[in-house]
Every structure is written in C-alpha cells, then in structure tokens.
JSON list of C-alpha atoms in Angstrom, two decimals:
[
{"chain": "A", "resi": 2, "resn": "UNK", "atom": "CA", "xyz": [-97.07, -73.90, 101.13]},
{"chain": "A", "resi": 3, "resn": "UNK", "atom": "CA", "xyz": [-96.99, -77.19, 98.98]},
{"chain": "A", "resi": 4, "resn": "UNK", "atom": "CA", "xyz": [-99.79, -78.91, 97.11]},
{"chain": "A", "resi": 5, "resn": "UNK", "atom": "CA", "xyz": [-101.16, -82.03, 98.96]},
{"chain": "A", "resi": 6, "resn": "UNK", "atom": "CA", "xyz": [-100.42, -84.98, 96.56]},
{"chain": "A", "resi": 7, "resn": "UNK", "atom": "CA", "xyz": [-100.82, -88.71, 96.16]},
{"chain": "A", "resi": 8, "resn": "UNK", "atom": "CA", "xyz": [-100.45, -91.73, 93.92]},
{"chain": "A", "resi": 9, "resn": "UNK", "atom": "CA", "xyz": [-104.39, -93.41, 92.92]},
{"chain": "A", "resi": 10, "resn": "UNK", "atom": "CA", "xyz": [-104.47, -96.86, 93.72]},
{"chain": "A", "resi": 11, "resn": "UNK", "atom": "CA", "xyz": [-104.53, -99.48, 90.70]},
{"chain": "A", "resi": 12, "resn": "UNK", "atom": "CA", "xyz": [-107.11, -101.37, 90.65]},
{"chain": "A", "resi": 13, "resn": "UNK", "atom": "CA", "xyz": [-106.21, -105.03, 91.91]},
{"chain": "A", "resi": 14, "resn": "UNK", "atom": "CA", "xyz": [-105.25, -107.13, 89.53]},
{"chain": "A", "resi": 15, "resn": "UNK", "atom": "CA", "xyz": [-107.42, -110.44, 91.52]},
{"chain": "A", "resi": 16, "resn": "UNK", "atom": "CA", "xyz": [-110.34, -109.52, 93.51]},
{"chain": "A", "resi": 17, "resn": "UNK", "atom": "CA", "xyz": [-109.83, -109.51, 97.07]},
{"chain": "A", "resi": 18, "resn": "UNK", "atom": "CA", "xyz": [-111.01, -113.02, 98.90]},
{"chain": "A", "resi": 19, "resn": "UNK", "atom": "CA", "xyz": [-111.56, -113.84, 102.54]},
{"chain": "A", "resi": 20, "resn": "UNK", "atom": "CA", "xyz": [-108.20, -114.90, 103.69]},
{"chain": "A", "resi": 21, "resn": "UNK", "atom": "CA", "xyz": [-106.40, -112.69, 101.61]},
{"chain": "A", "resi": 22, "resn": "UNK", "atom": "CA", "xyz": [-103.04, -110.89, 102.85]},
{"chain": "A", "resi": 23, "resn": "UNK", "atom": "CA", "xyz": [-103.09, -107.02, 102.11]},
{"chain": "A", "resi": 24, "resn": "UNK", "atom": "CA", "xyz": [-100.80, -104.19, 102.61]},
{"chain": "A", "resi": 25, "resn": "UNK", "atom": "CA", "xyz": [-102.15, -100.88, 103.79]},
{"chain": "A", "resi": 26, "resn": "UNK", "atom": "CA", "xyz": [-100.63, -98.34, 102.14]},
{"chain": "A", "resi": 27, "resn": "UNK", "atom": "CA", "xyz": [-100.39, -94.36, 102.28]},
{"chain": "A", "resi": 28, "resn": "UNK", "atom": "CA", "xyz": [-100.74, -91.70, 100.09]},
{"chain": "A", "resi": 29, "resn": "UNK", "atom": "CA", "xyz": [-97.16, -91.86, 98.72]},
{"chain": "A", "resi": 30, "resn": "UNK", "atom": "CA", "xyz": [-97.93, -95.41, 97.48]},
{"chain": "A", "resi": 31, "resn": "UNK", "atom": "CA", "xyz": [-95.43, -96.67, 100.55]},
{"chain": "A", "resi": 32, "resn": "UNK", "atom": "CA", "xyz": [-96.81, -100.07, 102.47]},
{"chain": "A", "resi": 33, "resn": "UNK", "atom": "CA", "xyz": [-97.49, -99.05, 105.85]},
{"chain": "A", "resi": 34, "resn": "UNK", "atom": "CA", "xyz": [-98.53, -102.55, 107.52]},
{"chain": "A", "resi": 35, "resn": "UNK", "atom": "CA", "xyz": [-100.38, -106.00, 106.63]},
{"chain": "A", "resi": 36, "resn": "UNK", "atom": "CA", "xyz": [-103.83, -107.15, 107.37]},
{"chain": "A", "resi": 37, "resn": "UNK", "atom": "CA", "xyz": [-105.66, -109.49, 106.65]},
{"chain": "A", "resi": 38, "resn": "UNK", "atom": "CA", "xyz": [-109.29, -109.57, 104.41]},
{"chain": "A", "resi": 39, "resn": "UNK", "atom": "CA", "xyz": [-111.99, -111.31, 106.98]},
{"chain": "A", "resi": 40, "resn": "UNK", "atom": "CA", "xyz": [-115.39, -110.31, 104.92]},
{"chain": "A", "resi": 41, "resn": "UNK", "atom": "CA", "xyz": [-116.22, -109.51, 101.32]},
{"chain": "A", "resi": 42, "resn": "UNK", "atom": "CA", "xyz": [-119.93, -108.28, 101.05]},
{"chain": "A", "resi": 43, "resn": "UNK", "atom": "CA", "xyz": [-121.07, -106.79, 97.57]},
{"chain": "A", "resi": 44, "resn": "UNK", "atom": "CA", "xyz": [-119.08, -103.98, 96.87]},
{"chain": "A", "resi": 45, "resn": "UNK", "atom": "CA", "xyz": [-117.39, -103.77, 100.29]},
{"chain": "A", "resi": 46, "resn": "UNK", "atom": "CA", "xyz": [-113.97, -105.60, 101.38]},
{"chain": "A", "resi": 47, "resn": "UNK", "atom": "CA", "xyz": [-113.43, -105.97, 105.63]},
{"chain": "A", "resi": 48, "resn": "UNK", "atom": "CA", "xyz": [-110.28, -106.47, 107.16]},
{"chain": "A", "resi": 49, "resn": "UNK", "atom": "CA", "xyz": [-109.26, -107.78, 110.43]},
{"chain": "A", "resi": 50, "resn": "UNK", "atom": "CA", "xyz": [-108.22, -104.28, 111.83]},
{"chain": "A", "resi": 51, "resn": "UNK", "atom": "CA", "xyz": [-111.88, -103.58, 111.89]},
{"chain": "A", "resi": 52, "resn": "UNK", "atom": "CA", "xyz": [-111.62, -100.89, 108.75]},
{"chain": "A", "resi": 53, "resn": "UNK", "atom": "CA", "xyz": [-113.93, -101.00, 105.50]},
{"chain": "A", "resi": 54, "resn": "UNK", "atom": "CA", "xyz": [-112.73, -101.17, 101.73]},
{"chain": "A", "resi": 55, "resn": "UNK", "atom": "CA", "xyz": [-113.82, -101.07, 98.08]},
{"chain": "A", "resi": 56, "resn": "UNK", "atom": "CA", "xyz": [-113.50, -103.55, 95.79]},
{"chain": "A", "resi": 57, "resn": "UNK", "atom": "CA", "xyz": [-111.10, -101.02, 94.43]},
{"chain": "A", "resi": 58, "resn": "UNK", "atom": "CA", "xyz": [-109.07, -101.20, 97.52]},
{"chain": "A", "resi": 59, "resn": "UNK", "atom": "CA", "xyz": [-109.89, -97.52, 98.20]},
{"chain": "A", "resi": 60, "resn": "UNK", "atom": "CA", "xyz": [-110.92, -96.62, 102.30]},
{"chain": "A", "resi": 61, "resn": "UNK", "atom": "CA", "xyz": [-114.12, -97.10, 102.82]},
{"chain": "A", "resi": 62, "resn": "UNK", "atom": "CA", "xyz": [-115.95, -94.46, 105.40]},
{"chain": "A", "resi": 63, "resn": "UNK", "atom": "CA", "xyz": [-118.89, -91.94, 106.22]},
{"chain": "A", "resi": 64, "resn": "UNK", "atom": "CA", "xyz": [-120.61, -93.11, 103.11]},
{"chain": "A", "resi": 65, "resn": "UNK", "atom": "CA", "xyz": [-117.81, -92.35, 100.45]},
{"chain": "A", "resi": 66, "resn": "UNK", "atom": "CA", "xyz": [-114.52, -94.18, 99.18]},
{"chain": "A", "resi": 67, "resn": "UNK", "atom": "CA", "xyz": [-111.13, -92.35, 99.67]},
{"chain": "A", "resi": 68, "resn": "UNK", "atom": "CA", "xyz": [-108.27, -93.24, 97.59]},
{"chain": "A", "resi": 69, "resn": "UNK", "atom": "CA", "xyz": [-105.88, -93.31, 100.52]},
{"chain": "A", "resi": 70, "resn": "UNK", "atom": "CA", "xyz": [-105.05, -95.03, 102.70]},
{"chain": "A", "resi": 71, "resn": "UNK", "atom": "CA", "xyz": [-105.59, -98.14, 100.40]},
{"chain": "A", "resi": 72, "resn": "UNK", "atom": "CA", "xyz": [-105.15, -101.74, 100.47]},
{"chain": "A", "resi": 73, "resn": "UNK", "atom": "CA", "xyz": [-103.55, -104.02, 97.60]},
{"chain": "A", "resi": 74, "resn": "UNK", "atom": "CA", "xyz": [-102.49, -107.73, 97.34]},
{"chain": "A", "resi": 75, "resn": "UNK", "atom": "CA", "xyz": [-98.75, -107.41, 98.52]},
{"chain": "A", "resi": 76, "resn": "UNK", "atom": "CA", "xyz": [-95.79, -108.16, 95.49]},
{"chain": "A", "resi": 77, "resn": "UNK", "atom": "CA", "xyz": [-94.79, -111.16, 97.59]},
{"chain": "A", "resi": 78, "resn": "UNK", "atom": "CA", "xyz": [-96.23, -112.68, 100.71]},
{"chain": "A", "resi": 79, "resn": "UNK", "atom": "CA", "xyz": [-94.23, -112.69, 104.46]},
{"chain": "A", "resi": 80, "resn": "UNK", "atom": "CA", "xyz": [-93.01, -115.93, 105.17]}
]
C-alpha cells in the first residue's frame, strides 16, 4: 500500500481579485482546469464554479481549509 502524498500550495504571490483567472489544481501540483474569481469576502475567495477558497488558495469546505485541490494565479494567461 503507498503513502497518500501531495505538494502544499505556495502562497500566491498577488492576492486574488474579482476578475482574476485561476487554475485549479490537484494534489500532484498538476493544473486541472481554469476558473474564474467572482467574490473576495474577508478571508474567503469565490469562484465562478460555485466552490469556496482561502486567501491561501487552499479549498474551502465544512468549516476547514484543505490544501488540495487549490487554486493559484496561472504562469501565463489563455489567450
């Protein structure tokens, strides 16, 4: 049986702003789609698939943050 594993999120290096482009990513660190940030409320990030984030980009659910999936600004942005 193997170990579960994953790579922490880094914190973003800009804070998150309505309007914002984000990947989603897993727990391998790999970029899994792109949303798009539509609320930004205290501590808590929204994005346009309905799910809840930290200012960390960490998942946001039940209470608690979970470090994956995640969200982070994207290296560069689709065209």
């Amino acid at each position: 049986m193997t170990d579960l594993t994953y790579v922490p999120p880094e914190p973003p290096a800009r804070p998150f702003r309505v309007g914002d482009e984000v990947e989603t990513v897993n727990r391998n660190g790999d970029a899994m789609g792109r949303q798009h940030i539509t609320r930004v409320k205290g501590r808590i990030v929204t994005t346009d698939c309905g799910r809840t984030w930290t200012k960390d980009g960490w998942w946001y659910g039940d209470t608690r943050a979970y470090p994956f999936p995640s969200i982070r600004h994207p290296a560069t942005s689709a065209a």
